[in-house]
PDB file of C-alpha atoms and ligand atoms in Angstrom:
ATOM      1  CA  UNK A  16      28.827  79.722 -51.654  1.00 74.00           C
ATOM      2  CA  UNK A  17      27.483  82.349 -53.069  1.00 87.00           C
ATOM      3  CA  UNK A  18      25.214  82.964 -49.936  1.00 90.00           C
ATOM      4  CA  UNK A  19      28.377  83.081 -47.858  1.00 91.00           C
ATOM      5  CA  UNK A  20      30.222  85.581 -49.573  1.00 93.00           C
ATOM      6  CA  UNK A  21      26.884  87.807 -49.200  1.00 94.00           C
ATOM      7  CA  UNK A  22      26.618  86.964 -45.094  1.00 95.00           C
ATOM      8  CA  UNK A  23      30.333  88.117 -44.634  1.00 95.00           C
ATOM      9  CA  UNK A  24      29.465  91.605 -46.411  1.00 96.00           C
ATOM     10  CA  UNK A  25      26.015  91.903 -44.036  1.00 96.00           C
ATOM     11  CA  UNK A  26      28.057  90.720 -41.189  1.00 96.00           C
ATOM     12  CA  UNK A  27      30.837  93.017 -41.673  1.00 96.00           C
ATOM     13  CA  UNK A  28      28.773  96.032 -42.843  1.00 96.00           C
ATOM     14  CA  UNK A  29      26.784  95.756 -39.845  1.00 96.00           C
ATOM     15  CA  UNK A  30      30.023  96.180 -38.036  1.00 96.00           C
ATOM     16  CA  UNK A  31      30.794  98.577 -39.896  1.00 96.00           C
ATOM     17  CA  UNK A  32      27.328 100.513 -38.377  1.00 94.00           C
ATOM     18  CA  UNK A  33      27.943  99.455 -34.352  1.00 93.00           C
ATOM     19  CA  UNK A  34      31.084 100.950 -35.015  1.00 94.00           C
ATOM     20  CA  UNK A  35      30.480 104.306 -36.759  1.00 93.00           C
ATOM     21  CA  UNK A  36      27.182 104.339 -33.793  1.00 90.00           C
ATOM     22  CA  UNK A  37      29.842 103.857 -31.176  1.00 90.00           C
ATOM     23  CA  UNK A  38      32.831 105.712 -31.728  1.00 93.00           C
ATOM     24  CA  UNK A  39      31.430 108.977 -34.247  1.00 94.00           C
ATOM     25  CA  UNK A  40      29.142 110.000 -30.828  1.00 93.00           C
ATOM     26  CA  UNK A  41      26.206 109.347 -31.562  1.00 91.00           C
ATOM     27  CA  UNK A  42      25.431 107.795 -27.795  1.00 92.00           C
ATOM     28  CA  UNK A  43      25.358 109.669 -25.292  1.00 92.00           C
ATOM     29  CA  UNK A  44      26.490 108.897 -22.161  1.00 93.00           C
ATOM     30  CA  UNK A  45      24.815 112.355 -20.410  1.00 95.00           C
ATOM     31  CA  UNK A  46      24.238 110.727 -16.581  1.00 94.00           C
ATOM     32  CA  UNK A  47      21.010 112.879 -17.229  1.00 95.00           C
ATOM     33  CA  UNK A  48      19.405 110.822 -20.094  1.00 93.00           C
ATOM     34  CA  UNK A  49      18.232 107.005 -19.053  1.00 90.00           C
ATOM     35  CA  UNK A  50      20.358 104.637 -20.511  1.00 91.00           C
ATOM     36  CA  UNK A  51      17.880 102.996 -22.850  1.00 92.00           C
ATOM     37  CA  UNK A  52      16.998  99.887 -21.361  1.00 94.00           C
ATOM     38  CA  UNK A  53      19.099  97.079 -22.900  1.00 95.00           C
ATOM     39  CA  UNK A  54      21.838  98.697 -22.200  1.00 94.00           C
ATOM     40  CA  UNK A  55      20.767  99.598 -18.526  1.00 94.00           C
ATOM     41  CA  UNK A  56      19.329  96.146 -18.460  1.00 96.00           C
ATOM     42  CA  UNK A  57      23.099  94.392 -19.446  1.00 96.00           C
ATOM     43  CA  UNK A  58      24.379  96.461 -16.948  1.00 95.00           C
ATOM     44  CA  UNK A  59      22.114  95.496 -14.233  1.00 95.00           C
ATOM     45  CA  UNK A  60      22.508  91.573 -14.810  1.00 97.00           C
ATOM     46  CA  UNK A  61      26.215  91.632 -15.387  1.00 97.00           C
ATOM     47  CA  UNK A  62      26.665  92.992 -12.428  1.00 97.00           C
ATOM     48  CA  UNK A  63      24.639  90.993 -10.192  1.00 97.00           C
ATOM     49  CA  UNK A  64      25.965  88.059 -12.333  1.00 98.00           C
ATOM     50  CA  UNK A  65      29.582  89.401 -12.085  1.00 98.00           C
ATOM     51  CA  UNK A  66      28.890  89.994  -7.749  1.00 98.00           C
ATOM     52  CA  UNK A  67      27.177  86.556  -6.918  1.00 97.00           C
ATOM     53  CA  UNK A  68      30.020  84.656  -8.522  1.00 98.00           C
ATOM     54  CA  UNK A  69      32.835  85.625  -6.787  1.00 98.00           C
ATOM     55  CA  UNK A  70      31.497  87.082  -3.366  1.00 98.00           C
ATOM     56  CA  UNK A  71      33.067  84.815  -0.436  1.00 98.00           C
ATOM     57  CA  UNK A  72      30.504  82.252   0.915  1.00 96.00           C
ATOM     58  CA  UNK A  73      32.410  82.044   4.248  1.00 97.00           C
ATOM     59  CA  UNK A  74      31.964  85.121   6.868  1.00 97.00           C
ATOM     60  CA  UNK A  75      34.122  85.520   9.149  1.00 97.00           C
ATOM     61  CA  UNK A  76      33.038  87.634  12.206  1.00 97.00           C
ATOM     62  CA  UNK A  77      29.439  86.647  14.292  1.00 97.00           C
ATOM     63  CA  UNK A  78      26.744  88.938  12.015  1.00 97.00           C
ATOM     64  CA  UNK A  79      24.425  89.252  14.755  1.00 96.00           C
ATOM     65  CA  UNK A  80      27.786  90.586  17.807  1.00 98.00           C
ATOM     66  CA  UNK A  81      26.870  94.289  18.597  1.00 97.00           C
ATOM     67  CA  UNK A  82      29.913  94.575  18.868  1.00 98.00           C
ATOM     68  CA  UNK A  83      30.852  93.468  15.796  1.00 98.00           C
ATOM     69  CA  UNK A  84      27.888  96.159  14.588  1.00 98.00           C
ATOM     70  CA  UNK A  85      29.596  98.884  16.437  1.00 98.00           C
ATOM     71  CA  UNK A  86      32.266  98.726  14.991  1.00 98.00           C
ATOM     72  CA  UNK A  87      31.186  98.589  11.627  1.00 98.00           C
ATOM     73  CA  UNK A  88      28.989 102.060  12.478  1.00 98.00           C
ATOM     74  CA  UNK A  89      32.479 103.382  13.114  1.00 98.00           C
ATOM     75  CA  UNK A  90      34.422 101.934   9.865  1.00 98.00           C
ATOM     76  CA  UNK A  91      30.908 103.315   7.914  1.00 98.00           C
ATOM     77  CA  UNK A  92      31.455 106.955   9.358  1.00 98.00           C
ATOM     78  CA  UNK A  93      35.051 107.348   9.126  1.00 97.00           C
ATOM     79  CA  UNK A  94      35.358 106.143   5.681  1.00 98.00           C
ATOM     80  CA  UNK A  95      32.924 108.657   4.166  1.00 97.00           C
ATOM     81  CA  UNK A  96      29.617 106.318   3.254  1.00 98.00           C
ATOM     82  CA  UNK A  97      27.141 108.722   4.579  1.00 98.00           C
ATOM     83  CA  UNK A  98      28.349 111.071   2.209  1.00 97.00           C
ATOM     84  CA  UNK A  99      26.610 108.614  -0.600  1.00 98.00           C
ATOM     85  CA  UNK A 100      24.380 106.181   1.173  1.00 98.00           C
ATOM     86  CA  UNK A 101      23.137 108.018   4.121  1.00 98.00           C
ATOM     87  CA  UNK A 102      22.999 106.297   7.753  1.00 98.00           C
ATOM     88  CA  UNK A 103      20.622 106.154  10.078  1.00 97.00           C
ATOM     89  CA  UNK A 104      19.773 110.173  11.225  1.00 97.00           C
ATOM     90  CA  UNK A 105      21.863 111.188   8.370  1.00 97.00           C
ATOM     91  CA  UNK A 106      21.119 113.307   5.487  1.00 97.00           C
ATOM     92  CA  UNK A 107      23.517 112.133   2.088  1.00 97.00           C
ATOM     93  CA  UNK A 108      25.155 114.428   0.742  1.00 97.00           C
ATOM     94  CA  UNK A 109      22.730 116.255  -2.224  1.00 98.00           C
ATOM     95  CA  UNK A 110      24.884 115.730  -5.246  1.00 97.00           C
ATOM     96  CA  UNK A 111      24.113 112.059  -3.997  1.00 97.00           C
ATOM     97  CA  UNK A 112      20.875 112.606  -5.390  1.00 97.00           C
ATOM     98  CA  UNK A 113      22.757 113.806  -9.330  1.00 96.00           C
ATOM     99  CA  UNK A 114      24.403 110.224  -9.155  1.00 96.00           C
ATOM    100  CA  UNK A 115      22.759 107.446 -11.833  1.00 94.00           C
ATOM    101  CA  UNK A 116      22.974 105.237 -11.003  1.00 94.00           C
ATOM    102  CA  UNK A 117      21.655 105.835  -7.105  1.00 94.00           C
ATOM    103  CA  UNK A 118      24.010 105.198  -4.347  1.00 96.00           C
ATOM    104  CA  UNK A 119      21.358 102.520  -3.582  1.00 94.00           C
ATOM    105  CA  UNK A 120      19.011 102.027  -0.313  1.00 94.00           C
ATOM    106  CA  UNK A 121      21.075 100.280   2.370  1.00 95.00           C
ATOM    107  CA  UNK A 122      18.268  98.969   4.367  1.00 95.00           C
ATOM    108  CA  UNK A 123      17.402  97.575   0.188  1.00 96.00           C
ATOM    109  CA  UNK A 124      20.758  96.362  -0.443  1.00 96.00           C
ATOM    110  CA  UNK A 125      20.419  94.279   3.717  1.00 96.00           C
ATOM    111  CA  UNK A 126      17.488  92.655   2.518  1.00 96.00           C
ATOM    112  CA  UNK A 127      18.148  92.005  -0.434  1.00 96.00           C
ATOM    113  CA  UNK A 128      22.194  90.838  -0.513  1.00 97.00           C
ATOM    114  CA  UNK A 129      24.327  88.397   1.507  1.00 98.00           C
ATOM    115  CA  UNK A 130      26.707  89.555   3.991  1.00 98.00           C
ATOM    116  CA  UNK A 131      29.959  87.657   1.626  1.00 98.00           C
ATOM    117  CA  UNK A 132      28.111  90.234  -1.475  1.00 98.00           C
ATOM    118  CA  UNK A 133      28.445  93.073   0.964  1.00 98.00           C
ATOM    119  CA  UNK A 134      32.153  92.516   2.016  1.00 98.00           C
ATOM    120  CA  UNK A 135      32.891  91.900  -1.905  1.00 98.00           C
ATOM    121  CA  UNK A 136      31.485  95.114  -3.181  1.00 98.00           C
ATOM    122  CA  UNK A 137      32.925  97.308  -0.870  1.00 98.00           C
ATOM    123  CA  UNK A 138      36.364  95.877  -0.715  1.00 98.00           C
ATOM    124  CA  UNK A 139      36.079  95.890  -5.165  1.00 98.00           C
ATOM    125  CA  UNK A 140      34.368  98.822  -5.851  1.00 98.00           C
ATOM    126  CA  UNK A 141      31.154  98.601  -8.502  1.00 98.00           C
ATOM    127  CA  UNK A 142      33.313 100.095 -11.637  1.00 96.00           C
ATOM    128  CA  UNK A 143      30.396 101.977 -14.069  1.00 93.00           C
ATOM    129  CA  UNK A 144      28.623 102.999 -10.937  1.00 95.00           C
ATOM    130  CA  UNK A 145      30.554 105.412  -8.702  1.00 95.00           C
ATOM    131  CA  UNK A 146      30.805 102.820  -6.105  1.00 98.00           C
ATOM    132  CA  UNK A 147      34.779 102.869  -5.261  1.00 98.00           C
ATOM    133  CA  UNK A 148      36.795  99.959  -4.276  1.00 98.00           C
ATOM    134  CA  UNK A 149      37.633 100.382  -0.463  1.00 98.00           C
ATOM    135  CA  UNK A 150      40.693  97.491  -0.732  1.00 98.00           C
ATOM    136  CA  UNK A 151      42.423 100.716  -2.975  1.00 98.00           C
ATOM    137  CA  UNK A 152      42.445 102.951  -0.268  1.00 98.00           C
ATOM    138  CA  UNK A 153      43.540 100.483   2.312  1.00 98.00           C
ATOM    139  CA  UNK A 154      40.636  99.804   3.867  1.00 98.00           C
ATOM    140  CA  UNK A 155      41.894  96.266   6.121  1.00 98.00           C
ATOM    141  CA  UNK A 156      39.309  92.841   5.276  1.00 98.00           C
ATOM    142  CA  UNK A 157      38.655  93.013   9.398  1.00 98.00           C
ATOM    143  CA  UNK A 158      36.876  96.329   9.021  1.00 98.00           C
ATOM    144  CA  UNK A 159      34.653  95.637   5.624  1.00 98.00           C
ATOM    145  CA  UNK A 160      32.837  92.694   7.583  1.00 98.00           C
ATOM    146  CA  UNK A 161      32.424  94.570  10.151  1.00 98.00           C
ATOM    147  CA  UNK A 162      30.662  97.704   7.831  1.00 98.00           C
ATOM    148  CA  UNK A 163      29.354  94.081   6.144  1.00 98.00           C
ATOM    149  CA  UNK A 164      27.137  93.488   9.801  1.00 98.00           C
ATOM    150  CA  UNK A 165      26.424  96.564  10.576  1.00 98.00           C
ATOM    151  CA  UNK A 166      24.372  97.233   7.258  1.00 98.00           C
ATOM    152  CA  UNK A 167      22.884  94.116   7.212  1.00 98.00           C
ATOM    153  CA  UNK A 168      21.727  94.894  11.165  1.00 98.00           C
ATOM    154  CA  UNK A 169      21.357  98.645  10.096  1.00 98.00           C
ATOM    155  CA  UNK A 170      17.674  98.664  10.071  1.00 97.00           C
ATOM    156  CA  UNK A 171      17.603  97.642  14.060  1.00 97.00           C
ATOM    157  CA  UNK A 172      20.389 100.479  14.013  1.00 98.00           C
ATOM    158  CA  UNK A 173      18.349 103.539  15.638  1.00 98.00           C
ATOM    159  CA  UNK A 174      19.306 107.085  14.671  1.00 98.00           C
ATOM    160  CA  UNK A 175      20.947 107.590  18.692  1.00 98.00           C
ATOM    161  CA  UNK A 176      23.104 104.423  18.253  1.00 97.00           C
ATOM    162  CA  UNK A 177      24.619 105.332  15.322  1.00 98.00           C
ATOM    163  CA  UNK A 178      25.214 108.967  16.397  1.00 97.00           C
ATOM    164  CA  UNK A 179      27.101 107.211  20.291  1.00 97.00           C
ATOM    165  CA  UNK A 180      28.944 104.600  18.556  1.00 97.00           C
ATOM    166  CA  UNK A 181      30.579 107.344  15.533  1.00 97.00           C
ATOM    167  CA  UNK A 182      30.744 110.551  17.059  1.00 90.00           C
ATOM    168  CA  UNK A 183      34.431 110.947  18.254  1.00 80.00           C
ATOM    169  CA  UNK A 184      35.274 110.507  22.086  1.00 73.00           C
ATOM    170  CA  UNK A 185      35.718 113.405  23.974  1.00 68.00           C
ATOM    171  CA  UNK A 186      39.441 115.121  23.998  1.00 65.00           C
ATOM    172  CA  UNK A 187      41.361 114.871  26.708  1.00 64.00           C
ATOM    173  CA  UNK A 188      41.059 116.847  29.780  1.00 62.00           C
ATOM    174  CA  UNK A 189      44.095 119.041  29.187  1.00 62.00           C
ATOM    175  CA  UNK A 190      45.560 118.835  32.720  1.00 59.00           C
ATOM    176  CA  UNK A 191      46.362 122.299  32.640  1.00 60.00           C
ATOM    177  CA  UNK A 192      46.870 123.633  36.412  1.00 61.00           C
ATOM    178  CA  UNK A 193      44.679 126.589  37.243  1.00 61.00           C
ATOM    179  CA  UNK A 194      46.956 129.987  37.697  1.00 61.00           C
ATOM    180  CA  UNK A 195      48.041 130.794  41.388  1.00 60.00           C
ATOM    181  CA  UNK A 196      48.069 134.043  41.778  1.00 58.00           C
TER     182      UNK A 196
HETATM  183  C1  HEC B  67      31.021 108.698  -3.599  1.00 65.94           C
HETATM  184  C2  HEC B  67      30.191 107.563  -3.763  1.00 65.94           C
HETATM  185  C3  HEC B  67      29.739 106.523  -3.188  1.00 65.94           C
HETATM  186  C4  HEC B  67      30.540 106.883  -1.071  1.00 65.94           C
HETATM  187  C5  HEC B  67      31.636 107.477  -1.243  1.00 65.94           C
HETATM  188  C6  HEC B  67      30.513 104.738  -1.084  1.00 65.94           C
HETATM  189  N1  HEC B  67      29.055 104.894  -2.184  1.00 65.94           N
HETATM  190 FE1  HEC B  67      28.283 102.773  -2.355  1.00 65.94          FE
HETATM  191  N2  HEC B  67      27.391 103.112  -4.274  1.00 65.94           N
HETATM  192  C7  HEC B  67      27.409 103.605  -4.395  1.00 65.94           C
HETATM  193  C8  HEC B  67      26.677 103.626  -5.835  1.00 65.94           C
HETATM  194  C9  HEC B  67      26.363 104.686  -7.034  1.00 65.94           C
HETATM  195  C10 HEC B  67      26.482 102.120  -5.849  1.00 65.94           C
HETATM  196  C11 HEC B  67      25.219 101.552  -7.154  1.00 65.94           C
HETATM  197  C12 HEC B  67      23.832 101.042  -6.715  1.00 65.94           C
HETATM  198  C13 HEC B  67      23.876 100.088  -7.215  1.00 65.94           C
HETATM  199  O1  HEC B  67      24.030  99.097  -6.878  1.00 65.94           O
HETATM  200  O2  HEC B  67      23.189 100.117  -7.729  1.00 65.94           O
HETATM  201  C14 HEC B  67      26.911 102.160  -4.616  1.00 65.94           C
HETATM  202  C15 HEC B  67      26.704 100.695  -4.570  1.00 65.94           C
HETATM  203  C16 HEC B  67      26.495 100.230  -2.568  1.00 65.94           C
HETATM  204  C17 HEC B  67      26.597  99.407  -2.249  1.00 65.94           C
HETATM  205  C18 HEC B  67      25.654  97.393  -3.086  1.00 65.94           C
HETATM  206  C19 HEC B  67      23.986  97.719  -2.506  1.00 65.94           C
HETATM  207  C20 HEC B  67      23.047  96.947  -3.726  1.00 65.94           C
HETATM  208  O3  HEC B  67      22.791  96.477  -2.921  1.00 65.94           O
HETATM  209  O4  HEC B  67      23.842  96.942  -5.012  1.00 65.94           O
HETATM  210  C21 HEC B  67      26.805  98.529  -1.209  1.00 65.94           C
HETATM  211  C22 HEC B  67      26.816  97.798  -0.020  1.00 65.94           C
HETATM  212  C23 HEC B  67      27.509 100.327  -1.405  1.00 65.94           C
HETATM  213  N3  HEC B  67      27.212 100.625  -1.709  1.00 65.94           N
HETATM  214  C24 HEC B  67      27.796 100.085   0.220  1.00 65.94           C
HETATM  215  C25 HEC B  67      28.862 101.201   0.929  1.00 65.94           C
HETATM  216  C26 HEC B  67      30.201 101.534   1.711  1.00 65.94           C
HETATM  217  C27 HEC B  67      29.833 100.424   2.926  1.00 65.94           C
HETATM  218  C28 HEC B  67      30.188 102.870   2.072  1.00 65.94           C
HETATM  219  C29 HEC B  67      32.049 103.151   2.807  1.00 65.94           C
HETATM  220  C30 HEC B  67      32.611 102.567   2.915  1.00 65.94           C
HETATM  221  C31 HEC B  67      29.817 103.477   0.381  1.00 65.94           C
HETATM  222  N4  HEC B  67      29.321 102.885  -0.182  1.00 65.94           N
HETATM  223  C32 HEC B  67      31.047 104.070  -0.396  1.00 65.94           C
HETATM  224  C33 HEC B  67      27.665 105.100  -4.346  1.00 65.94           C
HETATM  225  C34 HEC B  67      29.254 105.554  -2.566  1.00 65.94           C
END
């Protein structure tokens, strides 16, 4: 009984110590400072497991279809993804270099993640990283699958391809008749 009482007191003291540490402002949330190793280890591993568990396994688009990849490039450009991640021939905005974690290099993502995982991430976003949920912005599943196909193939998209696929169509001629003297 005595031992149990002692353990109870120790647990209580530990809980008070943890609460004091967390709620009195000792923990530094500055993006400038790296998270302590244990925190970033936990965040990364929890994130990976969560995404793996939830990502769809069935892919409803053909990932090698060039029409799908081009539509994906368009949706990628229209939704400002390049602002943070860059794109073939497009540099990310300077502010993105101050984000922690950094916006991922999508060539690496293409190698390390399945199309289903990319779809899930873009649709749902990732808390505590700054990656937005594009479902919250009403981007359709179809557009997001096209984006996943584009990212899976991003290493083979040249800057010229990207530019010609994403630049707006040239405006219609005005249809004005030249003034007759
Ligand atoms: C405000 C900046 C920002 C914007 C805009 C943004 N992202 Fe992200 N994105 C991030 C950050 C930060 C991460 C987290 C990096 C990590 O996983 O370590 C991330 C993660 C990702 C990942 C997972 C990378 C990986 O390998 O873990 C994918 C895929 C992705 N973004 C695609 C997109 C697409 C597609 C768009 C546009 C529809 C987009 N992002 C828009 C900042 C951004």
